[in-house]
PDB file of C-alpha atoms in Angstrom:
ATOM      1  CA  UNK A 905      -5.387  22.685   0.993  1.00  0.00           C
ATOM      2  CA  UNK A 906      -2.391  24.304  -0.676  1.00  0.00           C
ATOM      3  CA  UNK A 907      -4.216  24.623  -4.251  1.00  0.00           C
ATOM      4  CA  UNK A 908      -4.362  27.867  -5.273  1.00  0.00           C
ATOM      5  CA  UNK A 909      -7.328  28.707  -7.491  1.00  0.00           C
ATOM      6  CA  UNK A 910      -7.105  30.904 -10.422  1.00  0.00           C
ATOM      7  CA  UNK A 911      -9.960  31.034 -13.067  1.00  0.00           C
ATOM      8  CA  UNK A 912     -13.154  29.049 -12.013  1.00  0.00           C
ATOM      9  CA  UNK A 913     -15.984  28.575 -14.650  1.00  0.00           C
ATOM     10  CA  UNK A 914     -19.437  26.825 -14.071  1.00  0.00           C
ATOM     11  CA  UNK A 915     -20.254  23.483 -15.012  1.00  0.00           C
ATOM     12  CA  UNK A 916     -23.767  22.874 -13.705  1.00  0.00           C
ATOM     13  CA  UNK A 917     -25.930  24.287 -10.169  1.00  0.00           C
ATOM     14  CA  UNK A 918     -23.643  22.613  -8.147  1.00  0.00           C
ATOM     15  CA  UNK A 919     -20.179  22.104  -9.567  1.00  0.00           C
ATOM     16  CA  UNK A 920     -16.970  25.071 -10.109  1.00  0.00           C
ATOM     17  CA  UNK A 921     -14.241  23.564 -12.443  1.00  0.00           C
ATOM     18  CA  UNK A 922     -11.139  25.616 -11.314  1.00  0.00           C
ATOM     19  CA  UNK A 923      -7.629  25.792 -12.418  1.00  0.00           C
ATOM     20  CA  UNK A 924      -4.438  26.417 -10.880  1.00  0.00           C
ATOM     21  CA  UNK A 925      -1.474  25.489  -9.257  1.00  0.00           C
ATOM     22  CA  UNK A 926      -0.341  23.467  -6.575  1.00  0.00           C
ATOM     23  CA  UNK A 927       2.680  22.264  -4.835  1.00  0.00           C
ATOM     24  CA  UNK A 928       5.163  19.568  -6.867  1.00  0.00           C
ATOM     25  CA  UNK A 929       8.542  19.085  -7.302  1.00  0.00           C
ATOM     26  CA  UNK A 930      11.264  19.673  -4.842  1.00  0.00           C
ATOM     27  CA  UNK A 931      10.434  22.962  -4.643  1.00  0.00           C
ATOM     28  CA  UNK A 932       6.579  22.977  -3.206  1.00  0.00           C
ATOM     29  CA  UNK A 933       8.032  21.003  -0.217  1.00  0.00           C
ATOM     30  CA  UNK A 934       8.686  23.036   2.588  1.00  0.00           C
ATOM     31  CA  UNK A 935      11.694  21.793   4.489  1.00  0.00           C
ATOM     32  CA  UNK A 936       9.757  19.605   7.025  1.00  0.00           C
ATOM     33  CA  UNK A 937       7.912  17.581   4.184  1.00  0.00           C
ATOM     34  CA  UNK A 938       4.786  18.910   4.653  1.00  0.00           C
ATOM     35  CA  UNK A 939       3.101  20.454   1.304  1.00  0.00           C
ATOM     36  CA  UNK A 940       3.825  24.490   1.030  1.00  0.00           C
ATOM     37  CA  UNK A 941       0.443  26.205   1.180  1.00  0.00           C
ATOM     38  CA  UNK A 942       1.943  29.190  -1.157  1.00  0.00           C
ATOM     39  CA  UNK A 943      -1.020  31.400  -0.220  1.00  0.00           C
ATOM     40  CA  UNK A 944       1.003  31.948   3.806  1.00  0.00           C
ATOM     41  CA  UNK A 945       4.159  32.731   5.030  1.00  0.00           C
ATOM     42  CA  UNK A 946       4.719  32.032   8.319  1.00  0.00           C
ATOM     43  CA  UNK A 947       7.069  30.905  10.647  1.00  0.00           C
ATOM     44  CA  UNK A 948      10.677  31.606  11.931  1.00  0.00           C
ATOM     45  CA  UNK A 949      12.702  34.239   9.625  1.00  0.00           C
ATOM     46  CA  UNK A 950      14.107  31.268   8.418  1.00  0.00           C
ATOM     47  CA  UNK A 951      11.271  29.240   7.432  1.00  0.00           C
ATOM     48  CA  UNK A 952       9.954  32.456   5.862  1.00  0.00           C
ATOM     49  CA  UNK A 953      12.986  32.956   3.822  1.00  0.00           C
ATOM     50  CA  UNK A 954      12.738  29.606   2.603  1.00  0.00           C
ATOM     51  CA  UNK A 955       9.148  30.106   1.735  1.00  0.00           C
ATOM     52  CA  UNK A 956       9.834  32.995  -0.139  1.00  0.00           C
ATOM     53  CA  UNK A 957      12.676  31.347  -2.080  1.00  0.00           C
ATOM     54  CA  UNK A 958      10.726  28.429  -3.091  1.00  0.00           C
ATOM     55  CA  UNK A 959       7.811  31.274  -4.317  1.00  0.00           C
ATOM     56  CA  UNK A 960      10.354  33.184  -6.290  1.00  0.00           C
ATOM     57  CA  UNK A 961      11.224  29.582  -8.212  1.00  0.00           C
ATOM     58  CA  UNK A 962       8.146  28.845  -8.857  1.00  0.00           C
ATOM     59  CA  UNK A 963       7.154  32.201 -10.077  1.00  0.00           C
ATOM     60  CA  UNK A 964      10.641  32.803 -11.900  1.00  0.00           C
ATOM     61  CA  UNK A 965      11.664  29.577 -13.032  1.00  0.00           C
ATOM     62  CA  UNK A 966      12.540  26.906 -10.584  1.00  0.00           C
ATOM     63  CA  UNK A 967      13.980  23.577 -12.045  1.00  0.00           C
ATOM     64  CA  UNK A 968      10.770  21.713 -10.874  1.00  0.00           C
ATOM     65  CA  UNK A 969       8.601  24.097  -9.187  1.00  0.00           C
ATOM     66  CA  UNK A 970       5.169  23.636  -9.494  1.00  0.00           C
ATOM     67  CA  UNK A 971       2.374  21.798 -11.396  1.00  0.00           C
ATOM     68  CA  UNK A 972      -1.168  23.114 -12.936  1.00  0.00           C
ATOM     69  CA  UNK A 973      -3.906  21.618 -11.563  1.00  0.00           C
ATOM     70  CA  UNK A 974      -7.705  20.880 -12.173  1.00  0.00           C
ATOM     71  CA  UNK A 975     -10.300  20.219  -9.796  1.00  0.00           C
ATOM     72  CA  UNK A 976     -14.341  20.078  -9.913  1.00  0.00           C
ATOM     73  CA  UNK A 977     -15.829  21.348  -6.182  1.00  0.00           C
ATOM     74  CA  UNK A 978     -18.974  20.091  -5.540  1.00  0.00           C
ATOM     75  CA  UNK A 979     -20.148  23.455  -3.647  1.00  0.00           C
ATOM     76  CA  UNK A 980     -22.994  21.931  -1.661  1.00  0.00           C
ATOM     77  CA  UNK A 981     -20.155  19.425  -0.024  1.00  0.00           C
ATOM     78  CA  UNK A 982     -17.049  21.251  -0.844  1.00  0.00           C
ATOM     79  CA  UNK A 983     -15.630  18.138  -1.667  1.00  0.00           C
ATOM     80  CA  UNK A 984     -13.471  17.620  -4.598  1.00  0.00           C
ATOM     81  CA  UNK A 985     -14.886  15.337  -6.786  1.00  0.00           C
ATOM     82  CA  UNK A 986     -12.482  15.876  -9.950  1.00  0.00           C
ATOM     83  CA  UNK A 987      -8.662  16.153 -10.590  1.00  0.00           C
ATOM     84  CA  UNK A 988      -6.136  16.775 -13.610  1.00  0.00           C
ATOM     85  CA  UNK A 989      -2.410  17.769 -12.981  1.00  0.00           C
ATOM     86  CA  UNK A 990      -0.540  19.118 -15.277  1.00  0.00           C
ATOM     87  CA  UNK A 991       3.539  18.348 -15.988  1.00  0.00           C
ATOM     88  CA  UNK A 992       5.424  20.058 -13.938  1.00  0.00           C
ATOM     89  CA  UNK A 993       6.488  23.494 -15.112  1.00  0.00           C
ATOM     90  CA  UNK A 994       3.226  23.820 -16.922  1.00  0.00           C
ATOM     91  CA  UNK A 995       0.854  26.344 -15.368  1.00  0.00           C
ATOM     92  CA  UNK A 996      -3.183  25.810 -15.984  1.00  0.00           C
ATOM     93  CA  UNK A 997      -3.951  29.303 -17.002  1.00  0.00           C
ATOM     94  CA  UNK A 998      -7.291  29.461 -18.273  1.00  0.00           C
ATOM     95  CA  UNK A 999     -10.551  26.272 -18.145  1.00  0.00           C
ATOM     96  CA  UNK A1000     -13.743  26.454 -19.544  1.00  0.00           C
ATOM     97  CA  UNK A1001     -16.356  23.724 -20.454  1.00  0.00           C
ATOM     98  CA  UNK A1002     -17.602  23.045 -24.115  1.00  0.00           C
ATOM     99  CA  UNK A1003     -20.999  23.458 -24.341  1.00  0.00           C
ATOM    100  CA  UNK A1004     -21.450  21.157 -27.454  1.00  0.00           C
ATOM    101  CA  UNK A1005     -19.406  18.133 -26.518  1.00  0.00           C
ATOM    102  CA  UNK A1006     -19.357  18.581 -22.402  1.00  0.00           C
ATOM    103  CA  UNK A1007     -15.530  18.423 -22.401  1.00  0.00           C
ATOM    104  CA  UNK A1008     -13.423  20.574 -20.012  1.00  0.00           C
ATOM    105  CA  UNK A1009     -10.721  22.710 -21.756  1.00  0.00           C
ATOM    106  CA  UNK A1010      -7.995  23.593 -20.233  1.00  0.00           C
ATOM    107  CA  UNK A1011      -4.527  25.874 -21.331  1.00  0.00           C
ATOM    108  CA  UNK A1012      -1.703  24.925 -20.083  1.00  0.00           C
ATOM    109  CA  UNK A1013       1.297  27.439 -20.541  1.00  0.00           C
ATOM    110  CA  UNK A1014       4.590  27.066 -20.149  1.00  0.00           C
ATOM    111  CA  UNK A1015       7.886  29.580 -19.844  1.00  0.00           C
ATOM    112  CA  UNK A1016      10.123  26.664 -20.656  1.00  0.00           C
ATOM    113  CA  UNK A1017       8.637  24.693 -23.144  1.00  0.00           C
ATOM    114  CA  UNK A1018       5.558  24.885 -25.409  1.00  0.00           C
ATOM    115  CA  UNK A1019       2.023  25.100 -23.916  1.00  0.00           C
ATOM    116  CA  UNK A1020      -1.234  23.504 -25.840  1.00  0.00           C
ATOM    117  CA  UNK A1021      -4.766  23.079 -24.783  1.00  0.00           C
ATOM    118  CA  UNK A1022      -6.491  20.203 -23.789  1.00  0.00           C
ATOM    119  CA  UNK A1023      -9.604  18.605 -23.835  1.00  0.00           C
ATOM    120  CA  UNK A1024     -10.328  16.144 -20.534  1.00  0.00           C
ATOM    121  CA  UNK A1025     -13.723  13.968 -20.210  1.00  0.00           C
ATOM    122  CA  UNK A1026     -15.372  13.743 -17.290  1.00  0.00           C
ATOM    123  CA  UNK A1027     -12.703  11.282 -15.715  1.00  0.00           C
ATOM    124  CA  UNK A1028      -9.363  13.271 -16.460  1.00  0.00           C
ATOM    125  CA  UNK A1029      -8.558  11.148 -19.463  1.00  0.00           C
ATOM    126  CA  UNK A1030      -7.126  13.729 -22.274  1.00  0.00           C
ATOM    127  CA  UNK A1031      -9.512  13.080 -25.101  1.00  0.00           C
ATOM    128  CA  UNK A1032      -7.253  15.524 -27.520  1.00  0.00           C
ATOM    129  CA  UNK A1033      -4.793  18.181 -27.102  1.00  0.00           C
ATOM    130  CA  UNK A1034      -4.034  20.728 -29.828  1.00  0.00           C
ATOM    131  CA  UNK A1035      -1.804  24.034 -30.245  1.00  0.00           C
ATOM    132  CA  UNK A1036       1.657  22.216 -29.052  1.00  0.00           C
ATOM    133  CA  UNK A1037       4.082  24.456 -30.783  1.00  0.00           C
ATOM    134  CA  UNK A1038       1.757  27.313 -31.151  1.00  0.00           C
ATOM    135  CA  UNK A1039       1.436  28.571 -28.022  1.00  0.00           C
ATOM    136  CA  UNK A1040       3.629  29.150 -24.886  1.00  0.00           C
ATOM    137  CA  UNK A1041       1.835  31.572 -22.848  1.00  0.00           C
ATOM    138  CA  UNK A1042      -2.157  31.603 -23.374  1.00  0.00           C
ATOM    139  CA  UNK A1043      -4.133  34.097 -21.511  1.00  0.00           C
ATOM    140  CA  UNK A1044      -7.781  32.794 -21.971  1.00  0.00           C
ATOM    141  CA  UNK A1045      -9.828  30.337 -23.512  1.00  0.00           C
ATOM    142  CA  UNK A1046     -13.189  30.899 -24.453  1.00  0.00           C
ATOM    143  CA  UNK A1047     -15.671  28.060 -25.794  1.00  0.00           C
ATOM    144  CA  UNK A1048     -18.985  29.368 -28.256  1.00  0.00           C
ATOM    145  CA  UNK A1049     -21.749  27.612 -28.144  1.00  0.00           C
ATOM    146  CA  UNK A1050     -20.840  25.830 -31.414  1.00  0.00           C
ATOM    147  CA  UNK A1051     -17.983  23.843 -29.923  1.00  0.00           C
ATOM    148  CA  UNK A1052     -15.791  26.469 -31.651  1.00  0.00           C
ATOM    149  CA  UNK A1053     -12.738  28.477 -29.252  1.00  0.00           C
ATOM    150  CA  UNK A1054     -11.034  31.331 -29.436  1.00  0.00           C
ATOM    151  CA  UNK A1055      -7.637  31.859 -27.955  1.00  0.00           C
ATOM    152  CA  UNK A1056      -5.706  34.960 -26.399  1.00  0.00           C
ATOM    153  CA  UNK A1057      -1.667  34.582 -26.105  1.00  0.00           C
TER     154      UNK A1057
END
């Protein structure tokens, strides 16, 4: 899979929620269509160059480089059984899970436009988001047991 995990966080025995990125726009297409698996580069010197072009969009600002993405893993199956994407040019930089209301939280930053923080239910479905305007980049997330979050830009 071409998802690239960042932070993971625990939601029961048997599930990881993780966020991420993964391959969107024009950019995360490598020039035979196939999805760019940004953690390899490989081929010809050509292909390679290409790779590393479409890498230095997405890391330095790309028209449509990239999108943030959420998945659940069910680790006794590996399968995915859970998945939010962000807009693209929004990066998922932190998750966590509330531990009053269940909810998973997620950051989503942006270099090009304002981030926020989200709250998803169990099927993907944003519930609420909060912070748009506030924040651009956010570093963590961190839910207390009391439902209440702290936030580091």
């Amino acid at each position: 899979s071409p998802f690239v995990g960042g932070r993971a966080e625990k939601v029961d025995e048997n599930m990881l929620l993780i966020g991420g990125l993964k391959p969107g726009g024009e950019e995360g297409i490598a020039p035979n269509d196939a999805p760019f698996d940004f953690r390899t580069i490989s081929g010809t010197s050509e292909i390679k160059e290409k790779q590393k072009n479409a890498l230095k969009s997405i890391l330095f600002g790309g028209t449509k480089p990239f999108v943030g993405a959420v998945v659940i893993i069910d680790t006794r199956t590996s399968a995915t059984v859970f998945e939010y994407t962000s807009a693209e040019g929004v990066v998922v930089s932190d998750v966590d899970v509330d531990p009053k209301s269940g909810e998973y939280v997620v950051a989503e930053s942006s270099l090009q436009r304002s981030g926020r923080i989200v709250h998803l239910n169990d099927v993907g479905s944003i519930v609420h988001s909060q912070g748009e305007g506030l924040y651009s980049l956010i570093n963590s997330i961190n839910m207390n047991i009391d439902g209440s979050m702290v936030v580091s830009t």
